[in-house]
mmCIF file of C-alpha atoms in Angstrom:
data_model
loop_
_atom_site.group_PDB
_atom_site.id
_atom_site.type_symbol
_atom_site.label_atom_id
_atom_site.label_comp_id
_atom_site.label_asym_id
_atom_site.label_seq_id
_atom_site.Cartn_x
_atom_site.Cartn_y
_atom_site.Cartn_z
ATOM 1 C CA MET W 1 85.557 116.316 105.496
ATOM 2 C CA GLY W 2 82.958 116.482 102.739
ATOM 3 C CA ARG W 3 82.847 118.353 99.479
ATOM 4 C CA VAL W 4 85.165 121.250 98.895
ATOM 5 C CA ALA W 5 82.937 124.277 99.209
ATOM 6 C CA LEU W 6 84.375 126.396 96.455
ATOM 7 C CA TRP W 7 85.608 125.100 93.117
ATOM 8 C CA VAL W 8 88.089 127.185 91.189
ATOM 9 C CA ALA W 9 87.660 127.245 87.427
ATOM 10 C CA VAL W 10 90.558 125.632 85.639
ATOM 11 C CA GLY W 11 91.628 126.509 82.121
ATOM 12 C CA ALA W 12 92.295 124.336 79.129
ATOM 13 C CA ALA W 13 93.887 120.911 79.326
ATOM 14 C CA VAL W 14 97.492 120.816 80.478
ATOM 15 C CA ALA W 15 99.687 118.357 78.596
ATOM 16 C CA LEU W 16 102.282 116.323 80.443
ATOM 17 C CA LEU W 17 105.687 117.950 80.089
ATOM 18 C CA LEU W 18 108.640 116.444 78.291
ATOM 19 C CA LEU W 19 111.227 114.713 80.370
ATOM 20 C CA THR W 20 114.124 117.102 81.020
ATOM 21 C CA SER W 21 117.395 116.822 82.798
ATOM 22 C CA ALA W 22 115.845 118.756 85.652
ATOM 23 C CA THR W 23 113.103 116.147 85.969
ATOM 24 C CA ALA W 24 115.663 113.356 86.066
ATOM 25 C CA GLY W 25 117.513 115.298 88.736
ATOM 26 C CA VAL W 26 114.372 115.484 90.847
ATOM 27 C CA VAL W 27 113.926 111.743 90.560
ATOM 28 C CA SER W 28 117.502 111.092 91.616
ATOM 29 C CA SER W 29 117.475 113.574 94.486
ATOM 30 C CA VAL W 30 114.148 112.384 95.882
ATOM 31 C CA PHE W 31 114.611 108.648 95.440
ATOM 32 C CA GLY W 32 118.363 108.104 95.158
ATOM 33 C CA GLY W 33 118.588 107.487 91.391
ATOM 34 C CA GLY W 34 118.622 103.950 90.080
ATOM 35 C CA GLY W 35 116.811 102.295 87.229
ATOM 36 C CA GLY W 36 114.879 99.052 87.272
ATOM 37 C CA GLY W 37 115.184 97.143 90.522
ATOM 38 C CA GLY W 38 112.837 94.343 91.486
ATOM 39 C CA SER W 39 110.068 96.152 93.358
ATOM 40 C CA CYS W 40 107.332 94.795 91.119
ATOM 41 C CA ALA W 41 108.204 91.424 89.614
ATOM 42 C CA GLY W 42 105.710 89.650 87.397
ATOM 43 C CA ALA W 43 105.278 86.366 85.599
ATOM 44 C CA VAL W 44 103.836 85.593 82.167
ATOM 45 C CA THR W 45 101.195 82.956 82.888
ATOM 46 C CA THR W 46 99.167 83.078 79.652
ATOM 47 C CA PRO W 47 101.726 83.540 76.847
ATOM 48 C CA GLY W 48 99.244 82.584 74.133
ATOM 49 C CA ALA W 49 96.666 85.206 75.074
ATOM 50 C CA VAL W 50 95.139 87.415 72.398
ATOM 51 C CA PRO W 51 94.231 90.624 74.237
ATOM 52 C CA ALA W 52 91.017 92.356 73.225
ATOM 53 C CA GLY W 53 91.363 94.594 70.201
ATOM 54 C CA LEU W 54 94.556 93.011 68.877
ATOM 55 C CA SER W 55 95.062 90.912 65.783
ATOM 56 C CA ALA W 56 96.984 87.657 66.004
ATOM 57 C CA GLU W 57 100.084 89.427 64.650
ATOM 58 C CA GLN W 58 99.811 92.263 67.175
ATOM 59 C CA ALA W 59 99.224 89.804 70.014
ATOM 60 C CA HIS W 60 102.299 87.806 69.046
ATOM 61 C CA ASN W 61 104.462 90.911 69.077
ATOM 62 C CA ALA W 62 103.040 92.040 72.407
ATOM 63 C CA SER W 63 103.737 88.606 73.873
ATOM 64 C CA VAL W 64 107.362 88.868 72.753
ATOM 65 C CA ILE W 65 107.727 92.247 74.457
ATOM 66 C CA VAL W 66 106.383 91.008 77.792
ATOM 67 C CA ALA W 67 108.355 87.751 77.579
ATOM 68 C CA VAL W 68 111.589 89.666 77.054
ATOM 69 C CA GLY W 69 110.690 91.915 79.985
ATOM 70 C CA GLU W 70 110.138 88.868 82.183
ATOM 71 C CA ARG W 71 113.387 87.254 81.068
ATOM 72 C CA MET W 72 115.350 90.457 81.781
ATOM 73 C CA ARG W 73 113.638 90.772 85.206
ATOM 74 C CA VAL W 74 112.252 94.191 84.306
ATOM 75 C CA PRO W 75 109.536 95.326 86.760
ATOM 76 C CA VAL W 76 106.086 94.990 85.203
ATOM 77 C CA ARG W 77 105.758 98.751 84.973
ATOM 78 C CA GLY W 78 108.439 98.529 82.298
ATOM 79 C CA TRP W 79 106.364 96.042 80.321
ATOM 80 C CA VAL W 80 103.514 98.554 80.272
ATOM 81 C CA VAL W 81 105.844 101.345 79.153
ATOM 82 C CA ALA W 82 107.277 99.148 76.394
ATOM 83 C CA VAL W 83 103.909 97.979 75.057
ATOM 84 C CA ALA W 84 102.509 101.536 75.107
ATOM 85 C CA THR W 85 105.572 102.736 73.199
ATOM 86 C CA ALA W 86 105.202 100.014 70.569
ATOM 87 C CA LEU W 87 101.486 100.817 70.208
ATOM 88 C CA GLN W 88 102.382 104.423 69.427
ATOM 89 C CA GLU W 89 105.387 103.741 67.219
ATOM 90 C CA SER W 90 104.152 100.803 65.145
ATOM 91 C CA SER W 91 100.688 99.703 66.327
ATOM 92 C CA LEU W 92 102.528 96.499 67.337
ATOM 93 C CA ILE W 93 103.262 95.719 63.681
ATOM 94 C CA ASN W 94 106.848 94.816 62.788
ATOM 95 C CA HIS W 95 107.278 97.330 59.957
ATOM 96 C CA GLY W 96 110.246 96.429 57.795
ATOM 97 C CA HIS W 97 110.129 98.521 54.662
ATOM 98 C CA LEU W 98 111.633 101.912 54.012
ATOM 99 C CA GLY W 99 109.276 104.341 52.381
ATOM 100 C CA PRO W 100 106.656 107.052 53.016
ATOM 101 C CA ASP W 101 105.199 105.187 56.002
ATOM 102 C CA ASN W 102 108.560 105.107 57.786
ATOM 103 C CA ASP W 103 110.307 108.017 59.475
ATOM 104 C CA HIS W 104 113.746 108.178 57.861
ATOM 105 C CA ASP W 105 115.327 104.763 58.539
ATOM 106 C CA SER W 106 113.026 103.798 61.410
ATOM 107 C CA LEU W 107 112.266 100.079 61.627
ATOM 108 C CA GLY W 108 110.543 97.459 63.716
ATOM 109 C CA LEU W 109 108.176 97.508 66.670
ATOM 110 C CA PHE W 110 109.785 100.546 68.277
ATOM 111 C CA GLN W 111 110.767 102.296 65.028
ATOM 112 C CA GLN W 112 114.398 102.289 66.087
ATOM 113 C CA ARG W 113 116.993 103.653 63.682
ATOM 114 C CA PRO W 114 120.236 101.978 62.619
ATOM 115 C CA SER W 115 121.732 105.434 62.058
ATOM 116 C CA GLN W 116 121.239 106.221 65.759
ATOM 117 C CA GLY W 117 123.038 103.180 67.086
ATOM 118 C CA TRP W 118 120.143 100.823 67.761
ATOM 119 C CA GLY W 119 121.677 98.015 65.674
ATOM 120 C CA THR W 120 121.663 96.735 62.133
ATOM 121 C CA PRO W 121 118.383 96.635 60.182
ATOM 122 C CA GLU W 122 118.357 92.862 60.531
ATOM 123 C CA GLN W 123 118.750 93.102 64.298
ATOM 124 C CA ILE W 124 116.076 95.769 64.695
ATOM 125 C CA MET W 125 113.620 93.659 62.710
ATOM 126 C CA ASN W 126 113.989 90.921 65.336
ATOM 127 C CA PRO W 127 111.266 91.646 67.951
ATOM 128 C CA GLU W 128 113.249 90.014 70.760
ATOM 129 C CA TYR W 129 116.334 92.073 70.010
ATOM 130 C CA THR W 130 114.487 95.362 69.652
ATOM 131 C CA ALA W 131 112.503 94.817 72.872
ATOM 132 C CA ALA W 132 115.714 94.033 74.752
ATOM 133 C CA MET W 133 117.327 97.206 73.427
ATOM 134 C CA PHE W 134 114.323 99.254 74.559
ATOM 135 C CA TYR W 135 114.480 97.763 78.057
ATOM 136 C CA GLU W 136 118.230 98.291 78.359
ATOM 137 C CA ARG W 137 117.856 101.995 77.690
ATOM 138 C CA LEU W 138 114.764 102.299 79.884
ATOM 139 C CA LEU W 139 116.557 100.736 82.859
ATOM 140 C CA ALA W 140 119.323 103.319 82.464
ATOM 141 C CA VAL W 141 116.877 106.218 83.036
ATOM 142 C CA PRO W 142 117.112 107.419 86.674
ATOM 143 C CA GLY W 143 113.883 106.682 88.555
ATOM 144 C CA TRP W 144 112.020 105.580 85.434
ATOM 145 C CA GLU W 145 109.403 103.575 87.400
ATOM 146 C CA ARG W 146 108.110 106.733 89.064
ATOM 147 C CA LEU W 147 107.931 108.874 85.938
ATOM 148 C CA PRO W 148 104.708 109.460 84.016
ATOM 149 C CA LEU W 149 104.653 106.859 81.238
ATOM 150 C CA THR W 150 105.045 109.431 78.497
ATOM 151 C CA ASP W 151 108.218 110.796 80.125
ATOM 152 C CA ALA W 152 109.731 107.340 80.633
ATOM 153 C CA ALA W 153 109.035 106.417 77.011
ATOM 154 C CA GLN W 154 110.330 109.731 75.722
ATOM 155 C CA ALA W 155 113.571 109.338 77.670
ATOM 156 C CA VAL W 156 114.252 106.244 75.545
ATOM 157 C CA GLN W 157 112.714 107.168 72.211
ATOM 158 C CA ARG W 158 113.285 110.931 71.894
ATOM 159 C CA SER W 159 110.157 111.198 69.787
ATOM 160 C CA ALA W 160 108.959 114.341 68.010
ATOM 161 C CA TYR W 161 105.527 113.598 69.521
ATOM 162 C CA PRO W 162 106.279 112.681 73.149
ATOM 163 C CA ASP W 163 102.830 113.334 74.584
ATOM 164 C CA ALA W 164 101.301 110.703 72.288
ATOM 165 C CA TYR W 165 102.563 107.814 74.430
ATOM 166 C CA ALA W 166 100.211 108.644 77.305
ATOM 167 C CA ARG W 167 97.081 107.876 75.320
ATOM 168 C CA HIS W 168 98.112 104.219 75.051
ATOM 169 C CA GLU W 169 98.674 103.651 78.787
ATOM 170 C CA ALA W 170 95.252 102.168 79.555
ATOM 171 C CA GLN W 171 95.339 99.750 76.605
ATOM 172 C CA ALA W 172 98.939 98.769 77.337
ATOM 173 C CA THR W 173 98.007 98.005 80.944
ATOM 174 C CA GLU W 174 95.147 95.776 79.783
ATOM 175 C CA ILE W 175 97.405 94.011 77.290
ATOM 176 C CA VAL W 176 100.056 93.277 79.915
ATOM 177 C CA ALA W 177 97.386 92.071 82.358
ATOM 178 C CA ALA W 178 96.151 89.615 79.718
ATOM 179 C CA TYR W 179 99.563 87.914 79.780
ATOM 180 C CA THR W 180 99.736 87.819 83.591
ATOM 181 C CA GLY W 181 96.454 85.997 84.148
ATOM 182 C CA GLY W 182 94.086 88.938 83.993
ATOM 183 C CA THR W 183 95.580 90.959 86.841
ATOM 184 C CA LEU W 184 98.724 92.938 87.518
ATOM 185 C CA PRO W 185 101.004 92.120 90.448
ATOM 186 C CA VAL W 186 100.714 94.131 93.650
ATOM 187 C CA CYS W 187 104.127 95.609 94.317
ATOM 188 C CA ASP W 188 106.137 95.544 97.522
ATOM 189 C CA GLY W 189 109.099 97.586 98.692
ATOM 190 C CA PRO W 190 108.768 101.144 97.388
ATOM 191 C CA PRO W 191 105.244 100.391 96.136
ATOM 192 C CA ILE W 192 104.975 101.801 92.633
ATOM 193 C CA SER W 193 102.564 99.500 90.858
ATOM 194 C CA ALA W 194 102.767 98.279 87.293
ATOM 195 C CA SER W 195 100.175 100.920 86.451
ATOM 196 C CA GLY W 196 102.360 103.647 87.943
ATOM 197 C CA TRP W 197 100.366 104.244 91.157
ATOM 198 C CA ALA W 198 101.307 104.196 94.843
ATOM 199 C CA ARG W 199 99.852 104.777 98.308
ATOM 200 C CA PRO W 200 99.954 108.493 99.181
ATOM 201 C CA VAL W 201 100.809 107.828 102.851
ATOM 202 C CA PRO W 202 101.436 104.724 104.955
ATOM 203 C CA GLY W 203 98.378 103.427 106.741
ATOM 204 C CA THR W 204 94.956 101.957 106.113
ATOM 205 C CA ALA W 205 91.919 103.826 104.824
ATOM 206 C CA GLY W 206 89.521 104.469 107.687
ATOM 207 C CA SER W 207 86.439 106.637 107.299
ATOM 208 C CA GLY W 208 85.025 105.444 104.016
ATOM 209 C CA PHE W 209 83.645 106.886 100.825
ATOM 210 C CA ARG W 210 80.069 108.213 101.084
ATOM 211 C CA THR W 211 79.002 106.114 104.033
ATOM 212 C CA ALA W 212 75.464 106.158 105.415
ATOM 213 C CA ASP W 213 76.399 108.600 108.166
ATOM 214 C CA ARG W 214 78.587 110.727 105.863
ATOM 215 C CA PRO W 215 77.008 110.669 102.387
ATOM 216 C CA GLY W 216 78.945 113.773 101.363
ATOM 217 C CA HIS W 217 82.342 112.252 102.168
ATOM 218 C CA ASP W 218 83.876 112.158 98.698
ATOM 219 C CA GLY W 219 87.032 110.303 99.677
ATOM 220 C CA VAL W 220 88.663 108.194 102.364
ATOM 221 C CA ASP W 221 90.602 109.212 105.482
ATOM 222 C CA ILE W 222 94.022 107.707 106.168
ATOM 223 C CA ALA W 223 95.211 108.333 109.728
ATOM 224 C CA ALA W 224 98.866 109.302 110.054
ATOM 225 C CA PRO W 225 100.953 111.354 112.506
ATOM 226 C CA LYS W 226 101.192 115.079 111.909
ATOM 227 C CA GLY W 227 104.120 115.816 109.620
ATOM 228 C CA THR W 228 104.026 112.473 107.775
ATOM 229 C CA THR W 229 105.137 112.957 104.179
ATOM 230 C CA ILE W 230 102.326 112.888 101.613
ATOM 231 C CA ARG W 231 103.379 111.573 98.210
ATOM 232 C CA ALA W 232 101.859 111.897 94.757
ATOM 233 C CA ALA W 233 99.789 108.789 94.052
ATOM 234 C CA SER W 234 100.890 108.865 90.413
ATOM 235 C CA GLY W 235 102.740 111.079 87.985
ATOM 236 C CA GLY W 236 101.034 114.132 86.543
ATOM 237 C CA ILE W 237 100.597 117.895 86.692
ATOM 238 C CA VAL W 238 99.655 119.862 89.819
ATOM 239 C CA VAL W 239 96.476 121.736 88.900
ATOM 240 C CA ARG W 240 95.367 123.194 92.237
ATOM 241 C CA VAL W 241 96.943 124.385 95.499
ATOM 242 C CA LEU W 242 94.552 126.159 97.838
ATOM 243 C CA CYS W 243 93.612 126.956 101.408
ATOM 244 C CA ASN W 244 89.913 126.076 101.792
ATOM 245 C CA ILE W 245 87.945 126.785 104.982
ATOM 246 C CA ASP W 246 84.269 127.302 105.748
ATOM 247 C CA GLY W 247 83.159 128.052 102.205
ATOM 248 C CA ASN W 248 86.120 130.244 101.299
ATOM 249 C CA SER W 249 89.267 129.507 99.291
ATOM 250 C CA TRP W 250 92.519 131.374 98.965
ATOM 251 C CA GLU W 251 95.548 130.908 96.797
ATOM 252 C CA PRO W 252 98.897 130.866 98.605
ATOM 253 C CA THR W 253 100.388 134.306 99.117
ATOM 254 C CA GLY W 254 103.467 133.596 101.202
ATOM 255 C CA ASP W 255 101.866 135.377 104.145
ATOM 256 C CA PRO W 256 100.170 133.652 107.111
ATOM 257 C CA MET W 257 96.956 131.934 105.965
ATOM 258 C CA PRO W 258 93.789 130.730 107.759
ATOM 259 C CA CYS W 259 94.816 127.111 107.073
ATOM 260 C CA ASP W 260 98.091 127.417 108.968
ATOM 261 C CA SER W 261 96.467 126.250 112.213
ATOM 262 C CA ASP W 262 94.535 123.099 113.118
ATOM 263 C CA GLY W 263 90.852 123.057 112.252
ATOM 264 C CA HIS W 264 87.985 121.250 113.918
ATOM 265 C CA PRO W 265 84.841 119.270 113.026
ATOM 266 C CA GLY W 266 82.153 121.527 111.638
ATOM 267 C CA LEU W 267 84.588 124.168 110.412
ATOM 268 C CA GLY W 268 84.168 123.011 106.828
ATOM 269 C CA GLY W 269 86.681 122.799 104.054
ATOM 270 C CA CYS W 270 89.731 120.867 102.911
ATOM 271 C CA GLY W 271 92.256 123.074 104.676
ATOM 272 C CA TRP W 272 95.504 123.147 102.791
ATOM 273 C CA TYR W 273 95.126 120.865 99.788
ATOM 274 C CA ALA W 274 96.517 120.007 96.384
ATOM 275 C CA GLU W 275 95.195 118.321 93.261
ATOM 276 C CA ILE W 276 97.132 116.432 90.603
ATOM 277 C CA ARG W 277 95.865 115.693 87.118
ATOM 278 C CA HIS W 278 97.019 112.312 85.791
ATOM 279 C CA ALA W 279 96.790 110.561 82.423
ATOM 280 C CA GLY W 280 93.230 109.966 81.253
ATOM 281 C CA ASP W 281 91.955 113.053 83.145
ATOM 282 C CA ILE W 282 92.106 111.264 86.487
ATOM 283 C CA VAL W 283 92.496 113.736 89.382
ATOM 284 C CA SER W 284 93.775 112.956 92.883
ATOM 285 C CA ARG W 285 93.129 115.327 95.820
ATOM 286 C CA TYR W 286 95.062 115.549 99.103
ATOM 287 C CA CYS W 287 93.435 117.467 101.990
ATOM 288 C CA HIS W 288 94.139 118.760 105.528
ATOM 289 C CA MET W 289 97.857 119.362 105.095
ATOM 290 C CA VAL W 290 99.651 120.880 108.068
ATOM 291 C CA ARG W 291 100.958 123.746 105.965
ATOM 292 C CA ARG W 292 101.085 124.938 102.397
ATOM 293 C CA PRO W 293 101.804 122.075 99.942
ATOM 294 C CA THR W 294 105.391 121.854 98.772
ATOM 295 C CA VAL W 295 104.360 121.840 95.102
ATOM 296 C CA THR W 296 102.981 124.595 92.899
ATOM 297 C CA VAL W 297 100.356 124.776 90.181
ATOM 298 C CA GLY W 298 101.766 123.714 86.819
ATOM 299 C CA GLN W 299 104.543 121.619 88.352
ATOM 300 C CA THR W 300 105.211 118.137 86.972
ATOM 301 C CA VAL W 301 105.385 115.467 89.686
ATOM 302 C CA ILE W 302 106.305 111.803 89.588
ATOM 303 C CA ALA W 303 104.713 108.871 91.411
ATOM 304 C CA GLY W 304 105.829 108.872 95.043
ATOM 305 C CA GLN W 305 107.203 112.420 94.989
ATOM 306 C CA PRO W 306 106.651 114.356 98.259
ATOM 307 C CA ILE W 307 103.972 117.013 97.836
ATOM 308 C CA GLY W 308 103.194 118.005 101.423
ATOM 309 C CA HIS W 309 102.722 116.816 105.010
ATOM 310 C CA VAL W 310 99.844 115.384 107.014
ATOM 311 C CA GLY W 311 98.024 117.846 109.241
ATOM 312 C CA SER W 312 94.577 118.703 110.549
ATOM 313 C CA SER W 313 93.639 121.958 108.821
ATOM 314 C CA GLY W 314 90.049 122.621 107.777
ATOM 315 C CA ASN W 315 87.156 120.322 108.693
ATOM 316 C CA SER W 316 89.219 117.820 110.647
ATOM 317 C CA SER W 317 89.119 116.092 114.028
ATOM 318 C CA GLY W 318 92.789 115.062 114.035
ATOM 319 C CA PRO W 319 95.825 114.464 111.826
ATOM 320 C CA HIS W 320 95.012 112.458 108.728
ATOM 321 C CA LEU W 321 95.044 112.594 104.942
ATOM 322 C CA HIS W 322 91.687 112.940 103.251
ATOM 323 C CA PHE W 323 92.316 111.394 99.834
ATOM 324 C CA GLU W 324 90.023 111.612 96.818
ATOM 325 C CA ILE W 325 90.025 110.241 93.273
ATOM 326 C CA HIS W 326 88.002 111.830 90.489
ATOM 327 C CA GLU W 327 87.400 110.244 87.105
ATOM 328 C CA GLY W 328 87.143 113.508 85.240
ATOM 329 C CA TYR W 329 88.750 116.913 84.965
ATOM 330 C CA PRO W 330 88.148 119.302 86.596
ATOM 331 C CA ALA W 331 87.385 117.388 89.792
ATOM 332 C CA THR W 332 83.823 117.775 91.090
ATOM 333 C CA SER W 333 81.649 115.863 93.501
ATOM 334 C CA ASN W 334 79.845 114.328 90.517
ATOM 335 C CA ASN W 335 82.967 112.548 89.257
ATOM 336 C CA ALA W 336 84.373 111.435 92.619
ATOM 337 C CA VAL W 337 84.875 107.666 92.971
ATOM 338 C CA ASP W 338 85.841 105.438 95.882
ATOM 339 C CA PRO W 339 89.680 105.484 96.041
ATOM 340 C CA VAL W 340 89.918 101.998 97.581
ATOM 341 C CA PRO W 341 88.639 99.933 94.622
ATOM 342 C CA PHE W 342 90.132 102.422 92.177
ATOM 343 C CA LEU W 343 93.634 101.888 93.548
ATOM 344 C CA ARG W 344 93.040 98.162 93.946
ATOM 345 C CA GLY W 345 92.465 98.090 90.189
ATOM 346 C CA LYS W 346 95.833 99.830 89.799
ATOM 347 C CA GLY W 347 97.627 97.228 91.900
ATOM 348 C CA VAL W 348 97.756 99.276 95.122
ATOM 349 C CA THR W 349 96.133 98.416 98.454
ATOM 350 C CA LEU W 350 94.937 101.215 100.730
#
């Protein structure tokens, strides 16, 4: 399939929602609960690195955070969450004075508070101790690896500004990569990478991105049997659910729709499809579903959460997932990028 024929205007930016008990329940019900696990182990290979943009003091504190994560066998995704949290809370500076720059009795890299049971002031001012305390509470959050970073961090910190964590995700990922030899580990098992991304369906990408014979093919096709579960490639907000055929688009009504039957080559359109907006205004698109997606516009999803099922609706010659990545919001053909190298950079192989 090529470009979606009709783009629907989308309103103002949608912020990632706060983690709620309902969200945690979704994680547990979909994935069976559980905190850390060992699905994405990593090793600190360059402990003396000074990541770009950090002072020597900041780099030292970052190295302590990742070293503690390694020692506690926290999956690398947790290292990224911890570093992003410390960037937001303290700019990776071990603040130790009480005064106008501190919130109440908040101290240290994570601005933890003795009055809320994090430890004594002396303990909290020890970067190793405070990092370990952060990880302990993170690992207790059900399904934390699959949550958007801002939700995972907020579940630990309970900040008054929870959405602020997300803006540090890219830098935190680069910082962690600097201590693991310049790359992040590719994860096995339930494959949620250190960057919080996963394969949307099992299988290998076939028909490629904008090939010579299909220059308008803005994504890749992943063959899979009809009915195979399609999962969110990363956490975010669902921003579009449509039936798109032959230059026309319809929002779901609950009644029978033109996309409810198999399409064919030349018909045109994405069929049943959904789009998810991720941190940094990245958008993922999932086309040719067998029936209406199981998510709705405005819904928060987590990495790996089921969002629909493989089908052959729209411009399709057989069951497969047409998968797109857009580096910009709203998604257009002008900001589409090849999903294969994009996900490779996130630690995921298509």
